[in-house]
Short mmCIF file of C-alpha atoms and ligand atoms in Angstrom, two decimals:
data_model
loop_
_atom_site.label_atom_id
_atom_site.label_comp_id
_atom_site.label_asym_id
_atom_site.label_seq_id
_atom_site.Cartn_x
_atom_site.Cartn_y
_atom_site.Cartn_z
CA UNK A 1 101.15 83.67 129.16
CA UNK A 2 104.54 82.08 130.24
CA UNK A 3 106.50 81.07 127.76
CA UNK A 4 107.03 76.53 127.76
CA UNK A 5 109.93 77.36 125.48
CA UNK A 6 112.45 78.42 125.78
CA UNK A 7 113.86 80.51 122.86
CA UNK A 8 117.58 80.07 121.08
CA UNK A 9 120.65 81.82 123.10
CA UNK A 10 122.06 82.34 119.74
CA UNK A 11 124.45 84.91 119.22
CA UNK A 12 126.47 85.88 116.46
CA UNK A 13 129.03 83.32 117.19
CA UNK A 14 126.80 81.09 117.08
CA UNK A 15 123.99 81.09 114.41
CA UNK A 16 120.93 78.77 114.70
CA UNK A 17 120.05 76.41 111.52
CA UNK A 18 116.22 76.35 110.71
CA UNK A 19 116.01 72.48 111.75
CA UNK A 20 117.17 73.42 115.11
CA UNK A 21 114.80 76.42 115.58
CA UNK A 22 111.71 74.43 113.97
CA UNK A 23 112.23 71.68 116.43
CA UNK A 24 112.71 74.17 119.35
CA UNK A 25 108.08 74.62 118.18
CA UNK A 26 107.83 71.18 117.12
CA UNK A 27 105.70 70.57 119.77
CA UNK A 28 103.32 73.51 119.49
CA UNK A 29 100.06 73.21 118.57
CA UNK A 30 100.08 69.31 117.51
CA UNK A 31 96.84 68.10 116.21
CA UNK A 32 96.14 64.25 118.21
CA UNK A 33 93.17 63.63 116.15
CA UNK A 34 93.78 65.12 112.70
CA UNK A 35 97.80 64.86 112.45
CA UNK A 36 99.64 67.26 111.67
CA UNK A 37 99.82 70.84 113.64
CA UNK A 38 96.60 73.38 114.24
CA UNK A 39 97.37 76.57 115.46
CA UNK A 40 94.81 78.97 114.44
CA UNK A 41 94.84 82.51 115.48
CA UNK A 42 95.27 83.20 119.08
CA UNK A 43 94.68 79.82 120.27
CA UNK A 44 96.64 78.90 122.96
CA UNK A 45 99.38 77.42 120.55
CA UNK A 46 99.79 79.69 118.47
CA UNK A 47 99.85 82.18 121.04
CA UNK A 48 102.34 80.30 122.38
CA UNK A 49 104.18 79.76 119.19
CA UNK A 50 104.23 83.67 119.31
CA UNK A 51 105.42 83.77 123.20
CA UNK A 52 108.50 81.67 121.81
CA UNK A 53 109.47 84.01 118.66
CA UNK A 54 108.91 87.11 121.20
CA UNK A 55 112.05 85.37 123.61
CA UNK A 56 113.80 84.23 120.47
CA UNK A 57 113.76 88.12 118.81
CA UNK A 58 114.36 88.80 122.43
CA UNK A 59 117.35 86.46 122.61
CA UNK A 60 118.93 88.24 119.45
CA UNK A 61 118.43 91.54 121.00
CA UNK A 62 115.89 92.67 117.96
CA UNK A 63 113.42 95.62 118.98
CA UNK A 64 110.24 93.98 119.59
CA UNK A 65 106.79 95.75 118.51
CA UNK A 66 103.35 94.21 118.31
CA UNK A 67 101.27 96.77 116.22
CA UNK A 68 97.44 97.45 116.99
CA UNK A 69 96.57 94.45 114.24
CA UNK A 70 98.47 92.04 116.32
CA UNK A 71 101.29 91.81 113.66
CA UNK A 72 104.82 91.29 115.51
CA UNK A 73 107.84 93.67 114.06
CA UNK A 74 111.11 92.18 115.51
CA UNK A 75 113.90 94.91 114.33
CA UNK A 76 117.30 94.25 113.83
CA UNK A 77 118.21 98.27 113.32
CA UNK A 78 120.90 100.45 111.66
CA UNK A 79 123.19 102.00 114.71
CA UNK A 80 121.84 105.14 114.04
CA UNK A 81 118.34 103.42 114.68
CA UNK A 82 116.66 104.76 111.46
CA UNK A 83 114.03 102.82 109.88
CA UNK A 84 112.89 104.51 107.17
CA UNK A 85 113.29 102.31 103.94
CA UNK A 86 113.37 99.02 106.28
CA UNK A 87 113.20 95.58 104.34
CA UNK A 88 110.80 93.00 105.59
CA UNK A 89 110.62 89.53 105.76
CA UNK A 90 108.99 86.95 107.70
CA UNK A 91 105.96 85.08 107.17
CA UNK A 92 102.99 83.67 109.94
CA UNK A 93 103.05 81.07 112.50
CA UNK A 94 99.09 80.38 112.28
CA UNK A 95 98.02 77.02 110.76
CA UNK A 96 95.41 75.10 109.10
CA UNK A 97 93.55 72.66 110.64
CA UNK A 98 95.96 69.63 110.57
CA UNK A 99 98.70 71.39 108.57
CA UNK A 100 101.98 70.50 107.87
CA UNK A 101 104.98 72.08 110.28
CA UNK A 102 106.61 74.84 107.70
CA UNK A 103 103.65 76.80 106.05
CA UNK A 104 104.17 79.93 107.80
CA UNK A 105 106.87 78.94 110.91
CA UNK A 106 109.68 77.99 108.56
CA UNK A 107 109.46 81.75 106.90
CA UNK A 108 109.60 82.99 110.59
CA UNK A 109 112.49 80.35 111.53
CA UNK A 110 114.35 81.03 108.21
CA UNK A 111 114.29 85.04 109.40
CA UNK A 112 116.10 84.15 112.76
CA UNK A 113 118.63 81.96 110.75
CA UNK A 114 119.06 84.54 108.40
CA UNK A 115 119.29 87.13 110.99
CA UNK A 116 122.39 84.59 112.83
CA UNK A 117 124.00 84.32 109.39
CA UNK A 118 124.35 87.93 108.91
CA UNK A 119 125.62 88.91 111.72
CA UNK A 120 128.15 85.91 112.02
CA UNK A 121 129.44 86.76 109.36
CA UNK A 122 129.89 90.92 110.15
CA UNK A 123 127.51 91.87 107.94
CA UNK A 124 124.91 94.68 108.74
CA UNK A 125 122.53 95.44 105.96
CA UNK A 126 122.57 99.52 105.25
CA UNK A 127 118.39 99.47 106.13
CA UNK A 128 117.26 98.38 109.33
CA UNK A 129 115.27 94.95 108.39
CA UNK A 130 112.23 93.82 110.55
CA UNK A 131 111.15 89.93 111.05
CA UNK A 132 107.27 90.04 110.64
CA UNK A 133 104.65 87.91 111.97
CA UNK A 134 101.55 88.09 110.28
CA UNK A 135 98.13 87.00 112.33
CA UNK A 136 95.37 85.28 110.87
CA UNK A 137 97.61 84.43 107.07
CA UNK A 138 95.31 80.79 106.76
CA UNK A 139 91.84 82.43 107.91
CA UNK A 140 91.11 79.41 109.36
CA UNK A 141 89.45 80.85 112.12
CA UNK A 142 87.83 83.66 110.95
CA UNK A 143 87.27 82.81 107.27
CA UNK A 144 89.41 85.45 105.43
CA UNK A 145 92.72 84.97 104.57
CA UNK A 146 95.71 87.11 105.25
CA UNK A 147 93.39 89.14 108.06
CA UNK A 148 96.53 90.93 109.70
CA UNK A 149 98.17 91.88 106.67
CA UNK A 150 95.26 93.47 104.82
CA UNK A 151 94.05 95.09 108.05
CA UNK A 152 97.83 96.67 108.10
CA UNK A 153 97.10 97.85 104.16
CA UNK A 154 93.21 98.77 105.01
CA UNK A 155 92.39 95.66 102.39
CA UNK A 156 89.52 94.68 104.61
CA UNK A 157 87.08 97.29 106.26
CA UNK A 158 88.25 96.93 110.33
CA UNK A 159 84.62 96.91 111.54
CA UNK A 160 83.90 93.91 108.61
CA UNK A 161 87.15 92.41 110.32
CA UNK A 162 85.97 92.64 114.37
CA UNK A 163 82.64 91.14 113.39
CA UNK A 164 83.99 87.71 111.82
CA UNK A 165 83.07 84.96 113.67
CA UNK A 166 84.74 82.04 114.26
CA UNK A 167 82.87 78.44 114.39
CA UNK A 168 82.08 78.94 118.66
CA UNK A 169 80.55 82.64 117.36
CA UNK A 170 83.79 84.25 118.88
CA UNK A 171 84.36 87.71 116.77
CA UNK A 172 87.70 88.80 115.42
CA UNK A 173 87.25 91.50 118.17
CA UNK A 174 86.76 89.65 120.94
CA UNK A 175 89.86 87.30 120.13
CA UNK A 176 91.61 90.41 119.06
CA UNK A 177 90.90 91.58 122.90
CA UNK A 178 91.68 88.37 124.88
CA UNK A 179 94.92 88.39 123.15
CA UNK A 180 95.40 91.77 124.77
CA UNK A 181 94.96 93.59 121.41
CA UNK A 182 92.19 97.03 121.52
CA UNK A 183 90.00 95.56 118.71
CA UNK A 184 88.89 99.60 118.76
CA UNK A 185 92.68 99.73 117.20
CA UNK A 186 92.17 97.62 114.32
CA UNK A 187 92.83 99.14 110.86
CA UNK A 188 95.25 100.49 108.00
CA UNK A 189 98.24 101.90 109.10
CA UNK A 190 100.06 104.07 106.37
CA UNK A 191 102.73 105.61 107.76
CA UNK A 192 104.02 102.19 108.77
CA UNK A 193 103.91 100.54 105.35
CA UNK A 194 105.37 103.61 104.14
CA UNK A 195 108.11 102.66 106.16
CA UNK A 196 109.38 99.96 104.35
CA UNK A 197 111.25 99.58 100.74
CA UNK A 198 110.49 95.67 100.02
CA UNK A 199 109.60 92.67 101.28
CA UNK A 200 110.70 88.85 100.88
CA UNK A 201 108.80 86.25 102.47
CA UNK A 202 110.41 82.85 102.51
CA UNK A 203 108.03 79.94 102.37
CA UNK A 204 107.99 76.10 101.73
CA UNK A 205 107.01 75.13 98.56
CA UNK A 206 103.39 73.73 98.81
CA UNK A 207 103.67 71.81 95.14
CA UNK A 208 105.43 69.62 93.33
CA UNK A 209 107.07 72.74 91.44
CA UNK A 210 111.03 72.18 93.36
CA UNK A 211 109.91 67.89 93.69
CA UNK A 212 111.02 67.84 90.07
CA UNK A 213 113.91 70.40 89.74
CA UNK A 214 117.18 70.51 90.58
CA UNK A 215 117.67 72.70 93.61
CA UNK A 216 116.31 73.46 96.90
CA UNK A 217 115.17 77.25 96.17
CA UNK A 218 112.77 78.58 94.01
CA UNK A 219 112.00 82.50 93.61
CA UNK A 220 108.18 83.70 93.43
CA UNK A 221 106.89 84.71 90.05
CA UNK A 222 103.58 84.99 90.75
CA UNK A 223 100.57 83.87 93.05
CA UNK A 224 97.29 82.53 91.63
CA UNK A 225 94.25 84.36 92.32
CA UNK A 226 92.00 83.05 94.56
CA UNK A 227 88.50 83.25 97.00
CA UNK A 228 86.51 81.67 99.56
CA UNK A 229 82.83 81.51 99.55
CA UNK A 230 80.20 80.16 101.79
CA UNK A 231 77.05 78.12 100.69
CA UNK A 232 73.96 77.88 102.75
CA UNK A 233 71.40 75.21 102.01
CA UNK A 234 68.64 75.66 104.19
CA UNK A 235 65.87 72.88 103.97
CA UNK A 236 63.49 71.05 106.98
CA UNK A 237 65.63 69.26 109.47
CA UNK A 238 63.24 66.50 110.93
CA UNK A 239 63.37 63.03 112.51
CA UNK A 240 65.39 60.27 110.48
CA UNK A 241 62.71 57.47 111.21
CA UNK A 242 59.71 59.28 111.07
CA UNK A 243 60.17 61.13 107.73
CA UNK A 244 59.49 59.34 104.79
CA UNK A 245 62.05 59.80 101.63
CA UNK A 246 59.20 61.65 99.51
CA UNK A 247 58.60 63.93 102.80
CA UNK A 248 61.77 65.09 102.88
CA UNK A 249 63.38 68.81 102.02
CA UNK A 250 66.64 67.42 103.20
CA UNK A 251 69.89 69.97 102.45
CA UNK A 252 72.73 67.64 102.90
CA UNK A 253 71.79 65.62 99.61
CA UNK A 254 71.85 69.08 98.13
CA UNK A 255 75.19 69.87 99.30
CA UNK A 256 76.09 66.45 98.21
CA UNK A 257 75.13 67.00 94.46
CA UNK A 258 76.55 70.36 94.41
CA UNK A 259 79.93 69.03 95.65
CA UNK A 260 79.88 65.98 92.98
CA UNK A 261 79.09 69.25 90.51
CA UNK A 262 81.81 71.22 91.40
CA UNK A 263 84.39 68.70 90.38
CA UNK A 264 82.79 67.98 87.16
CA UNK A 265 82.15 71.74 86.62
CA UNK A 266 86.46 72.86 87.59
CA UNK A 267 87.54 69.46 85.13
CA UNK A 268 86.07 71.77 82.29
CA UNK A 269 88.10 74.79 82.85
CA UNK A 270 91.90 74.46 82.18
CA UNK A 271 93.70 75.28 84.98
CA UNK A 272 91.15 75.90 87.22
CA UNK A 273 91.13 74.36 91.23
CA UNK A 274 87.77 74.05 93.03
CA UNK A 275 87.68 72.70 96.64
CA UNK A 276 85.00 72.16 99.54
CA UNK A 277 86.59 71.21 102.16
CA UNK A 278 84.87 71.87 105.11
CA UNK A 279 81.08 70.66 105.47
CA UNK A 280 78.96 71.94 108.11
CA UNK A 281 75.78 70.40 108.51
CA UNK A 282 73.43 71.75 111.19
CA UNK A 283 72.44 70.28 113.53
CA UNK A 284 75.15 67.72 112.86
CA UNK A 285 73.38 64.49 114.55
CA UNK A 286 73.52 60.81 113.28
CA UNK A 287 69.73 60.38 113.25
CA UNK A 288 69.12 63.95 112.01
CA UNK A 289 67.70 65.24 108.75
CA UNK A 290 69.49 68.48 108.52
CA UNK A 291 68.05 71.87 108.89
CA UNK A 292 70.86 73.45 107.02
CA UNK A 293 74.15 72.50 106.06
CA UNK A 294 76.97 74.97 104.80
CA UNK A 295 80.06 74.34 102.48
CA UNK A 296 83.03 76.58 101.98
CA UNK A 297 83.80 76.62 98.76
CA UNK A 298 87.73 77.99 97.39
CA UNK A 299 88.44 78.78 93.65
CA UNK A 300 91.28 79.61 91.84
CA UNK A 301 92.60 80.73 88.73
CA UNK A 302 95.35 82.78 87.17
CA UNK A 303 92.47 84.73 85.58
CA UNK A 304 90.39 86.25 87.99
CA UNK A 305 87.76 86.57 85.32
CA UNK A 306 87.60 82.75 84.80
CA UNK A 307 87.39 82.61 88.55
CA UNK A 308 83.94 84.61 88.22
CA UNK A 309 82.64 83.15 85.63
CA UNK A 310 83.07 79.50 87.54
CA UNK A 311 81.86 80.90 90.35
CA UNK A 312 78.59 81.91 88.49
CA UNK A 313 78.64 78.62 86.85
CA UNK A 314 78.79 77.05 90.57
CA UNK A 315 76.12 79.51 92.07
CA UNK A 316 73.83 78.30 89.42
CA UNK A 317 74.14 74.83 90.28
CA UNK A 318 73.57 75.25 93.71
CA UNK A 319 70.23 76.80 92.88
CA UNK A 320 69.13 73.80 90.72
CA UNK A 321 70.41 71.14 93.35
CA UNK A 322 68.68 72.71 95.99
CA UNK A 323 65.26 73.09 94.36
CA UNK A 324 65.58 69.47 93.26
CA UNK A 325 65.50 69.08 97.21
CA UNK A 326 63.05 71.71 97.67
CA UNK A 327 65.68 73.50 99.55
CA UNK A 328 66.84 77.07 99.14
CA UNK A 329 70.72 77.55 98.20
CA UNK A 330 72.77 81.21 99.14
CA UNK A 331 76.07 81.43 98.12
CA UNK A 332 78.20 84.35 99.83
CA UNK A 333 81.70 85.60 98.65
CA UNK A 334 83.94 85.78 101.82
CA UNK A 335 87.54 86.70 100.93
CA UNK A 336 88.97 86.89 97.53
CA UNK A 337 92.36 87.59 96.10
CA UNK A 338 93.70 88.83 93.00
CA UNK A 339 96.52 87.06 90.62
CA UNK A 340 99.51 88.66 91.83
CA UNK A 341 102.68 89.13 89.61
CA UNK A 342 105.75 90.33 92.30
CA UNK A 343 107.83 93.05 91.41
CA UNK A 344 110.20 92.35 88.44
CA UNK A 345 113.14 94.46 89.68
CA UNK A 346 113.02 92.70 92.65
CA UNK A 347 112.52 89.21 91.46
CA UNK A 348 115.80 89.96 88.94
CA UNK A 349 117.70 91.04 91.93
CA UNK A 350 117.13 87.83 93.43
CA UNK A 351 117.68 86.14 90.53
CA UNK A 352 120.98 87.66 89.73
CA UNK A 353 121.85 86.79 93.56
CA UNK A 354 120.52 83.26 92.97
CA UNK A 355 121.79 82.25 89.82
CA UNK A 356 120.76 78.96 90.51
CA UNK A 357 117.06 79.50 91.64
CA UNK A 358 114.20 78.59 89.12
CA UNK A 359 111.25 81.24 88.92
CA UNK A 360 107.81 79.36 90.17
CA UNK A 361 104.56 80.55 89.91
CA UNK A 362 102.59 79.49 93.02
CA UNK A 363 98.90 78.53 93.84
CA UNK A 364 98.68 79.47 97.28
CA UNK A 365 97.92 82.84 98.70
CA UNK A 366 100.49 84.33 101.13
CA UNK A 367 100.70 87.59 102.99
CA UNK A 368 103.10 89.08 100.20
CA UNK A 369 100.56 88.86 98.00
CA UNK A 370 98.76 91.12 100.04
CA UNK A 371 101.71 93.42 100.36
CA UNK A 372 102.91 93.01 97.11
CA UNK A 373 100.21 96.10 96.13
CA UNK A 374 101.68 98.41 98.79
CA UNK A 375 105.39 98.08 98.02
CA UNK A 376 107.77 95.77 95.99
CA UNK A 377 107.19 92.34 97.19
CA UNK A 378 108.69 88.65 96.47
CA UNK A 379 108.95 84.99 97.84
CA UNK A 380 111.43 82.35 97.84
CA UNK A 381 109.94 78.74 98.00
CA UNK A 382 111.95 76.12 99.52
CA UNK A 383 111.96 72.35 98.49
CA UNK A 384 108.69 69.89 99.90
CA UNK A 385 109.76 66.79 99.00
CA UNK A 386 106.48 65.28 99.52
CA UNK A 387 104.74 67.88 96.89
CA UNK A 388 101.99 67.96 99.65
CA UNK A 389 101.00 70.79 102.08
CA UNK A 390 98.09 71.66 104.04
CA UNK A 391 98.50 68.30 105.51
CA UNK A 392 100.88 66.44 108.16
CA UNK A 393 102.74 65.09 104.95
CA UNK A 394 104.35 68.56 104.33
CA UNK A 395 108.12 68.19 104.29
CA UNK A 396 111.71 69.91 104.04
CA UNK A 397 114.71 68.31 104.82
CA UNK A 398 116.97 70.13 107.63
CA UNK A 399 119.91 70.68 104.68
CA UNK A 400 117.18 72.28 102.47
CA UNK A 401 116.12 74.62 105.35
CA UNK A 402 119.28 75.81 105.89
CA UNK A 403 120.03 76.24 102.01
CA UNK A 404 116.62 78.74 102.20
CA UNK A 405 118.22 80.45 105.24
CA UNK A 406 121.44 80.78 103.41
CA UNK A 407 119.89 82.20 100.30
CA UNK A 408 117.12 84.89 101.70
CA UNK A 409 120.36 85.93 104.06
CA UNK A 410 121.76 86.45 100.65
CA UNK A 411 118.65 88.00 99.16
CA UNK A 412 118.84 90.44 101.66
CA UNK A 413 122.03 91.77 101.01
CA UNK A 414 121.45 92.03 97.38
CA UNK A 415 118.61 94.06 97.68
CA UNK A 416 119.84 96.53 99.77
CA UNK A 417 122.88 96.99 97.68
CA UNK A 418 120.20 97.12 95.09
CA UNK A 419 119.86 100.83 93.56
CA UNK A 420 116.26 101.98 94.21
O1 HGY B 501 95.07 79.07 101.20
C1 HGY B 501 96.20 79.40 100.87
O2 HGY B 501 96.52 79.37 99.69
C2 HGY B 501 97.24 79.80 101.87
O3 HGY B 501 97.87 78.64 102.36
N1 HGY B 501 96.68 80.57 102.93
MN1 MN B 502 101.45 79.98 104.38
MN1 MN B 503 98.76 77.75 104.06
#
């Protein structure tokens, strides 16, 4: 695929901010009907968003390395080349449907910048450090979040992983394989994450947690748990004009009620978040009755128990909606993630090195999370302004971007000075 972009001649005299590097992709991937960017996995944006960090690693003479899960390692090595005991950082460049510009590409941008800082300043970190870029973080396309980096820690069985489907009934290993990627290849790989001593992902701050506080960086306490699941009400799809009201087994008013339920059912548990947000009636036509129609539900929770037990709440309801329709309702767990709490050593060592930075607990998942069971792990949030993410109203200003740049450049430094 030829690269559109061209990446950043930076050199160490002449480090690139974030705003400049996050308008080099701007135009990657935007989304004319929805707003906002969508990039999922291997589409041609994002594999174009991945062409440009490949010529921009390139352009900084890091060691490029795309592993058999797809994940890109861009290495910024010791002299004497030795990576054992490497720090990691980085983040993922895929999107959500109609997501904001930053989830994921200002964690990758913030890297580079760091990466410029370092060096301008004659500063080589005793451990070789690698820029990651995770595949598949939003599981927008094949349903399960953070695919690459729990492939990486064997978190997901690799034959569950090539058989995901994406909405055109694409696998994971076919995609995997048009990307250029040996979907035979897919799996854990130990001795890599072995590798490594820590690592920090940099992210914007998809809450109102900075809106309201002082500075522009926040470091990662914890992330809530969280799943995805997938209900299926089948009923009798049928004519519009030919079926009377009492003839109908219709699963869409099912759906309906279960959504209206959901709310009223999350409002009862403190702290709890329950979302459908995609609806996926089939066949999907205006003068239709609908044969089946299937909802994604996500739950959260910063006890994964109360996430069950609202889950079984849920599942119940969607079994009493559906046989007030005289439909049938399934309801299938497809990814799920545990509360995470990141390393305390770490997170003090970043808090001693950012004095200034408030500790923020965070509700969305992120590939660290993933990590975070494999090796110490943490996360620096950078100001949203807007408080709103997942949408094309996701925000950081260029001085705040370059303030997170600043800071994990700092982070970096601290902990590999850190004893460990
Ligand atoms: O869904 C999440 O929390 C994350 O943005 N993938
Ligand atoms: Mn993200
Ligand atoms: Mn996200």
């Amino acid at each position: 695929m030829s690269t559109t972009t061209t990446a950043t001649t930076a050199n160490a005299a002449h480090p690139s901010s974030v705003s400049a590097l996050m308008r080099e992709i701007e135009h990657l991937g935007r989304d004319r009907t929805r707003g906002g960017y969508s990039r999922p996995v291997y589409s041609h944006p994002e594999l174009e968003l991945r062409e440009w960090f490949l010529a921009a690693a390139a352009a900084r003479g890091l060691d490029v390395e795309i592993d058999a899960n797809g994940i890109i390692w861009a290495w910024w090595d010791r002299p004497d080349g030795n990576r054992s005991g490497a720090l990691i950082t980085g983040s993922h460049l895929d999107s959500v449907p109609g997501g904001g510009a930053f989830d994921g590409p200002l964690g990758v941008t913030a890297a580079l910048a760091a990466v410029d800082l370092l060096r301008s300043e004659g500063r080589q970190p005793s451990v070789a450090i690698a820029i990651a870029v995770f595949p598949e973080e939003e599981g927008s396309r094949f349903g399960v979040a953070c695919l690459g980096s729990r492939l990486l820690t064997g978190a997901i069985d690799p034959d569950r992983a090539r058989s995901l489907r994406d909405a055109d009934g694409t696998t994971f290993a076919e995609a995997s394989a048009a990307a250029g990627f040996d979907p035979r290849h897919l799996g854990p790989d130990p001795s890599r994450v072995a590798q490594f001593s820590a690592f920090i992902e940099l992210h914007v701050e998809q809450g109102r947690g900075l809106v309201d506080l002082a500075g522009p960086v926040a470091i990662g306490s914890s992330i809530l748990g969280h799943g995805r699941w997938r209900v299926s009400f089948t009923g009798q799809g049928n004519h519009a004009g030919t079926t009377l009201m009492a003839d109908r087994r219709d699963p869409m008013v099912a759906a309906a009620r279960l959504i209206v339920g959901i709310e009223e059912i999350a409002r009862t548990v403190p702290g709890a978040r329950a979302t459908v947000g995609r609806l996926e009636p089939v066949p999907g036509g205006t003068n239709v009755i609908a044969s089946r129609v299937d909802a994604w539900l996500d739950v959260r929770h910063p006890d994964d128990d109360v996430t069950a037990a609202l889950v079984e709440r849920i599942r119940t309801r969607a079994s009493e909606v559906a046989a007030q329709q005289g439909c049938e309702a399934v309801l299938v767990e497809e990814s799920l993630s545990p509360t995470v709490s990141f390393d305390a050593n770490l997170r003090d060592t970043l808090q001693h090195a950012l004095p200034e930075a408030p500790v923020l607990d965070t509700g969305a998942g992120h590939d660290a999370g993933v990590l975070a069971a494999h090796l110490p792990t943490a996360m620096l949030f950078i100001r949203n302004p807007s408080g709103i993410s997942h949408s094309p109203e996701e925000y950081v200003e260029d001085a705040d971007a370059d303030h997170g740049a600043r800071a994990l450049a700092t982070a970096i430094m601290a902990v590999e000075a850190a004893p460990h």
